[in-house]
mmCIF file of C-alpha atoms in Angstrom:
data_model
loop_
_atom_site.group_PDB
_atom_site.id
_atom_site.type_symbol
_atom_site.label_atom_id
_atom_site.label_comp_id
_atom_site.label_asym_id
_atom_site.label_seq_id
_atom_site.Cartn_x
_atom_site.Cartn_y
_atom_site.Cartn_z
ATOM 1 C CA UNK A 1 4.733 -8.417 20.616
ATOM 2 C CA UNK A 2 7.354 -6.360 18.836
ATOM 3 C CA UNK A 3 10.836 -6.920 20.322
ATOM 4 C CA UNK A 4 9.425 -9.343 22.883
ATOM 5 C CA UNK A 5 10.367 -12.014 20.345
ATOM 6 C CA UNK A 6 13.994 -11.526 21.436
ATOM 7 C CA UNK A 7 13.050 -13.141 24.768
ATOM 8 C CA UNK A 8 11.490 -16.110 22.977
ATOM 9 C CA UNK A 9 14.570 -16.504 20.809
ATOM 10 C CA UNK A 10 16.953 -16.227 23.779
ATOM 11 C CA UNK A 11 14.991 -18.948 25.575
ATOM 12 C CA UNK A 12 15.229 -21.213 22.531
ATOM 13 C CA UNK A 13 11.461 -21.223 22.001
ATOM 14 C CA UNK A 14 11.669 -19.642 18.541
ATOM 15 C CA UNK A 15 14.342 -21.984 17.186
ATOM 16 C CA UNK A 16 13.267 -23.334 13.801
ATOM 17 C CA UNK A 17 10.210 -21.091 13.833
ATOM 18 C CA UNK A 18 9.131 -18.346 11.454
ATOM 19 C CA UNK A 19 8.619 -15.116 13.380
ATOM 20 C CA UNK A 20 8.236 -11.389 12.827
ATOM 21 C CA UNK A 21 9.020 -8.252 14.804
ATOM 22 C CA UNK A 22 9.198 -4.520 14.196
ATOM 23 C CA UNK A 23 11.014 -3.971 10.912
ATOM 24 C CA UNK A 24 13.711 -1.856 12.573
ATOM 25 C CA UNK A 25 14.842 -4.805 14.730
ATOM 26 C CA UNK A 26 14.536 -7.623 12.197
ATOM 27 C CA UNK A 27 18.141 -7.537 10.993
ATOM 28 C CA UNK A 28 19.468 -7.629 14.553
ATOM 29 C CA UNK A 29 17.166 -10.516 15.484
ATOM 30 C CA UNK A 30 18.226 -12.562 12.455
ATOM 31 C CA UNK A 31 21.924 -11.922 13.101
ATOM 32 C CA UNK A 32 21.686 -12.805 16.800
ATOM 33 C CA UNK A 33 19.590 -15.953 16.261
ATOM 34 C CA UNK A 34 20.458 -17.616 12.915
ATOM 35 C CA UNK A 35 18.277 -20.616 13.742
ATOM 36 C CA UNK A 36 15.165 -18.409 13.659
ATOM 37 C CA UNK A 37 13.494 -17.497 10.367
ATOM 38 C CA UNK A 38 12.772 -13.763 10.576
ATOM 39 C CA UNK A 39 10.166 -12.333 8.196
ATOM 40 C CA UNK A 40 9.908 -8.558 8.656
ATOM 41 C CA UNK A 41 7.015 -8.040 6.242
ATOM 42 C CA UNK A 42 3.820 -9.428 7.915
ATOM 43 C CA UNK A 43 2.218 -7.580 10.806
ATOM 44 C CA UNK A 44 1.897 -10.839 12.746
ATOM 45 C CA UNK A 45 2.722 -14.507 12.271
ATOM 46 C CA UNK A 46 1.490 -17.716 13.849
ATOM 47 C CA UNK A 47 3.849 -20.699 13.700
ATOM 48 C CA UNK A 48 2.358 -23.497 15.737
ATOM 49 C CA UNK A 49 1.976 -22.285 19.324
ATOM 50 C CA UNK A 50 4.218 -19.269 18.726
ATOM 51 C CA UNK A 51 2.576 -15.950 17.815
ATOM 52 C CA UNK A 52 4.691 -12.877 17.067
ATOM 53 C CA UNK A 53 3.807 -9.389 15.873
ATOM 54 C CA UNK A 54 5.407 -6.207 14.562
ATOM 55 C CA UNK A 55 4.920 -2.978 16.543
ATOM 56 C CA UNK A 56 2.497 -2.294 19.383
ATOM 57 C CA UNK A 57 -0.514 -1.562 17.169
ATOM 58 C CA UNK A 58 0.117 -4.803 15.279
ATOM 59 C CA UNK A 59 -0.141 -6.496 18.669
ATOM 60 C CA UNK A 60 -3.787 -5.400 18.727
ATOM 61 C CA UNK A 61 -4.333 -7.256 15.455
ATOM 62 C CA UNK A 62 -2.612 -10.301 16.906
ATOM 63 C CA UNK A 63 -4.806 -10.124 20.030
ATOM 64 C CA UNK A 64 -7.939 -10.008 17.898
ATOM 65 C CA UNK A 65 -6.649 -12.985 15.924
ATOM 66 C CA UNK A 66 -6.298 -14.877 19.207
ATOM 67 C CA UNK A 67 -9.893 -13.965 20.094
ATOM 68 C CA UNK A 68 -11.044 -15.203 16.686
ATOM 69 C CA UNK A 69 -9.079 -18.431 17.081
ATOM 70 C CA UNK A 70 -10.699 -19.112 20.463
ATOM 71 C CA UNK A 71 -14.199 -17.687 20.026
ATOM 72 C CA UNK A 72 -14.843 -17.185 16.311
ATOM 73 C CA UNK A 73 -14.832 -14.388 13.744
ATOM 74 C CA UNK A 74 -18.063 -12.726 14.891
ATOM 75 C CA UNK A 75 -16.807 -12.238 18.449
ATOM 76 C CA UNK A 76 -13.532 -10.833 17.115
ATOM 77 C CA UNK A 77 -15.438 -8.346 14.933
ATOM 78 C CA UNK A 78 -17.626 -7.296 17.864
ATOM 79 C CA UNK A 79 -14.560 -6.742 20.036
ATOM 80 C CA UNK A 80 -12.889 -4.695 17.285
ATOM 81 C CA UNK A 81 -15.960 -2.475 16.922
ATOM 82 C CA UNK A 82 -16.317 -2.068 20.676
ATOM 83 C CA UNK A 83 -12.672 -0.983 20.960
ATOM 84 C CA UNK A 84 -13.136 1.383 17.992
ATOM 85 C CA UNK A 85 -10.434 -0.365 15.991
ATOM 86 C CA UNK A 86 -10.569 0.407 12.280
ATOM 87 C CA UNK A 87 -10.502 -3.295 11.399
ATOM 88 C CA UNK A 88 -8.604 -6.443 12.241
ATOM 89 C CA UNK A 89 -5.963 -6.678 9.572
ATOM 90 C CA UNK A 90 -4.912 -10.125 8.329
ATOM 91 C CA UNK A 91 -1.519 -11.237 9.557
ATOM 92 C CA UNK A 92 -0.270 -11.457 5.984
ATOM 93 C CA UNK A 93 -0.696 -7.715 5.531
ATOM 94 C CA UNK A 94 2.590 -5.919 5.084
ATOM 95 C CA UNK A 95 4.021 -3.652 7.787
ATOM 96 C CA UNK A 96 4.688 -1.210 4.965
ATOM 97 C CA UNK A 97 1.545 0.519 3.688
ATOM 98 C CA UNK A 98 1.332 3.429 1.268
ATOM 99 C CA UNK A 99 2.982 5.833 1.801
ATOM 100 C CA UNK A 100 4.896 4.363 4.763
ATOM 101 C CA UNK A 101 6.583 1.593 2.805
ATOM 102 C CA UNK A 102 7.980 3.898 0.146
ATOM 103 C CA UNK A 103 10.362 6.809 0.007
ATOM 104 C CA UNK A 104 9.074 10.233 -0.940
ATOM 105 C CA UNK A 105 9.850 11.617 -4.405
ATOM 106 C CA UNK A 106 12.675 14.128 -4.393
ATOM 107 C CA UNK A 107 12.229 15.658 -7.859
ATOM 108 C CA UNK A 108 9.296 17.245 -9.644
ATOM 109 C CA UNK A 109 9.033 14.683 -12.500
ATOM 110 C CA UNK A 110 8.727 11.705 -10.130
ATOM 111 C CA UNK A 111 6.478 13.712 -7.830
ATOM 112 C CA UNK A 112 4.156 14.302 -10.791
ATOM 113 C CA UNK A 113 4.081 10.591 -11.621
ATOM 114 C CA UNK A 114 3.352 9.605 -8.008
ATOM 115 C CA UNK A 115 0.614 12.240 -7.744
ATOM 116 C CA UNK A 116 -1.038 10.831 -10.879
ATOM 117 C CA UNK A 117 -1.113 7.352 -9.329
ATOM 118 C CA UNK A 118 -2.763 8.546 -6.123
ATOM 119 C CA UNK A 119 -5.171 10.894 -7.890
ATOM 120 C CA UNK A 120 -6.766 8.075 -9.878
ATOM 121 C CA UNK A 121 -5.505 4.529 -9.211
ATOM 122 C CA UNK A 122 -7.937 3.175 -11.816
ATOM 123 C CA UNK A 123 -6.557 5.277 -14.674
ATOM 124 C CA UNK A 124 -4.152 4.063 -17.339
ATOM 125 C CA UNK A 125 -0.884 3.961 -15.416
ATOM 126 C CA UNK A 126 1.484 1.999 -17.586
ATOM 127 C CA UNK A 127 5.091 3.093 -17.926
ATOM 128 C CA UNK A 128 4.270 5.172 -21.013
ATOM 129 C CA UNK A 129 1.416 6.945 -19.223
ATOM 130 C CA UNK A 130 3.525 7.718 -16.164
ATOM 131 C CA UNK A 131 6.363 8.916 -18.364
ATOM 132 C CA UNK A 132 3.986 11.389 -19.989
ATOM 133 C CA UNK A 133 2.977 12.729 -16.565
ATOM 134 C CA UNK A 134 6.638 13.075 -15.608
ATOM 135 C CA UNK A 135 7.779 14.538 -18.906
ATOM 136 C CA UNK A 136 10.447 11.839 -19.240
ATOM 137 C CA UNK A 137 11.106 8.966 -21.591
ATOM 138 C CA UNK A 138 9.759 5.604 -20.329
ATOM 139 C CA UNK A 139 13.270 4.237 -19.857
ATOM 140 C CA UNK A 140 14.419 7.334 -17.981
ATOM 141 C CA UNK A 141 11.321 7.271 -15.778
ATOM 142 C CA UNK A 142 11.822 3.589 -14.959
ATOM 143 C CA UNK A 143 15.353 4.259 -13.749
ATOM 144 C CA UNK A 144 14.632 7.456 -11.821
ATOM 145 C CA UNK A 145 11.401 6.176 -10.261
ATOM 146 C CA UNK A 146 13.121 3.087 -8.857
ATOM 147 C CA UNK A 147 16.021 5.195 -7.572
ATOM 148 C CA UNK A 148 13.811 7.750 -5.808
ATOM 149 C CA UNK A 149 10.947 5.553 -4.647
ATOM 150 C CA UNK A 150 12.800 2.330 -3.898
ATOM 151 C CA UNK A 151 10.439 0.247 -6.025
ATOM 152 C CA UNK A 152 9.634 -0.069 -9.754
ATOM 153 C CA UNK A 153 6.673 1.948 -11.099
ATOM 154 C CA UNK A 154 4.523 -1.132 -11.780
ATOM 155 C CA UNK A 155 4.959 -2.429 -8.236
ATOM 156 C CA UNK A 156 4.120 0.979 -6.765
ATOM 157 C CA UNK A 157 0.969 1.256 -8.888
ATOM 158 C CA UNK A 158 -0.180 -2.227 -7.859
ATOM 159 C CA UNK A 159 0.218 -1.524 -4.159
ATOM 160 C CA UNK A 160 -1.671 1.772 -4.391
ATOM 161 C CA UNK A 161 -4.442 -0.012 -6.287
ATOM 162 C CA UNK A 162 -4.616 -2.743 -3.649
ATOM 163 C CA UNK A 163 -5.105 -0.183 -0.885
ATOM 164 C CA UNK A 164 -7.783 1.557 -2.934
ATOM 165 C CA UNK A 165 -9.598 -1.753 -3.444
ATOM 166 C CA UNK A 166 -9.319 -2.641 0.232
ATOM 167 C CA UNK A 167 -10.954 0.630 1.243
ATOM 168 C CA UNK A 168 -13.714 0.138 -1.326
ATOM 169 C CA UNK A 169 -14.408 -3.393 -0.105
ATOM 170 C CA UNK A 170 -14.673 -2.436 3.567
ATOM 171 C CA UNK A 171 -16.429 0.915 3.218
ATOM 172 C CA UNK A 172 -19.053 0.240 0.543
ATOM 173 C CA UNK A 173 -21.318 -2.331 -1.083
ATOM 174 C CA UNK A 174 -20.223 -2.131 -4.720
ATOM 175 C CA UNK A 175 -19.804 -5.497 -6.463
ATOM 176 C CA UNK A 176 -16.279 -6.892 -6.596
ATOM 177 C CA UNK A 177 -16.142 -6.650 -10.386
ATOM 178 C CA UNK A 178 -17.072 -2.940 -10.240
ATOM 179 C CA UNK A 179 -14.363 -2.307 -7.643
ATOM 180 C CA UNK A 180 -11.854 -4.196 -9.787
ATOM 181 C CA UNK A 181 -12.595 -1.968 -12.772
ATOM 182 C CA UNK A 182 -12.589 1.258 -10.746
ATOM 183 C CA UNK A 183 -9.290 0.442 -9.026
ATOM 184 C CA UNK A 184 -7.478 -0.473 -12.213
ATOM 185 C CA UNK A 185 -7.508 -4.278 -12.068
ATOM 186 C CA UNK A 186 -9.868 -4.709 -14.996
ATOM 187 C CA UNK A 187 -11.616 -7.895 -13.905
ATOM 188 C CA UNK A 188 -12.668 -9.512 -10.638
ATOM 189 C CA UNK A 189 -10.440 -12.483 -11.436
ATOM 190 C CA UNK A 190 -7.360 -10.279 -11.714
ATOM 191 C CA UNK A 191 -8.250 -8.598 -8.419
ATOM 192 C CA UNK A 192 -8.699 -12.012 -6.804
ATOM 193 C CA UNK A 193 -5.281 -13.212 -7.954
ATOM 194 C CA UNK A 194 -3.560 -10.054 -6.701
ATOM 195 C CA UNK A 195 -5.320 -10.232 -3.313
ATOM 196 C CA UNK A 196 -4.363 -13.893 -2.912
ATOM 197 C CA UNK A 197 -0.750 -13.134 -3.756
ATOM 198 C CA UNK A 198 -0.429 -9.997 -1.635
ATOM 199 C CA UNK A 199 -2.856 -10.542 1.270
ATOM 200 C CA UNK A 200 -3.539 -14.270 1.271
ATOM 201 C CA UNK A 201 -7.331 -13.842 1.049
ATOM 202 C CA UNK A 202 -9.922 -13.416 -1.707
ATOM 203 C CA UNK A 203 -11.627 -9.995 -2.077
ATOM 204 C CA UNK A 204 -15.003 -11.412 -1.012
ATOM 205 C CA UNK A 205 -13.467 -12.980 2.093
ATOM 206 C CA UNK A 206 -11.658 -9.744 2.898
ATOM 207 C CA UNK A 207 -14.958 -7.868 2.718
ATOM 208 C CA UNK A 208 -16.790 -10.425 4.876
ATOM 209 C CA UNK A 209 -14.118 -10.296 7.560
ATOM 210 C CA UNK A 210 -13.333 -6.592 7.651
ATOM 211 C CA UNK A 211 -16.426 -4.706 6.495
ATOM 212 C CA UNK A 212 -17.002 -1.562 8.549
ATOM 213 C CA UNK A 213 -20.506 -1.922 10.049
ATOM 214 C CA UNK A 214 -21.982 0.010 12.962
ATOM 215 C CA UNK A 215 -22.040 -1.654 16.366
ATOM 216 C CA UNK A 216 -25.553 -2.724 17.311
ATOM 217 C CA UNK A 217 -27.034 -0.713 20.134
ATOM 218 C CA UNK A 218 -27.903 -2.537 23.329
ATOM 219 C CA UNK A 219 -31.646 -2.306 24.068
#
């Protein structure tokens, strides 16, 4: 877990492996052990018999993944509910979630654009629409948004929409196509492609694995 991967690397056990660790230590790990492939984005990674995770809370996700690998998904879900964990996140999920993965806007125009995205992720949020919220030209907004937020407007909008869809999938029973429309993806197929690219799972699979359901009471 976390910087424990440095011990694996020092012992030669991570050589030729793909591993992760807390994002703040990834550069140091890669520099110290060039034979190890360091991926600082996922919250945990399994490469053969080697499992590594980001920070301490990501270690809980890794532990639940180990339970699922040994005993099945239902047992892992029961354990997560018993421990009052929000859900077991897939290992492919990024360490950087909104708003943690992004900078904070430093000027009123970009702050207005960001607020519009979070207020209604399913609204029209193309570059022209965001420029209108910011009171800037589209080209000027594109440049300033990337400079202040560290990511282009379209990428920021997509990630906010993904988080909105994830919450809708785990907290409610609306059909996937309705969630896709409400969260700005338009169609269920578009939502499926984005989930596969970003999270490595389909929306329906994400819901099945991480739906928030009450723990059954023991008679």
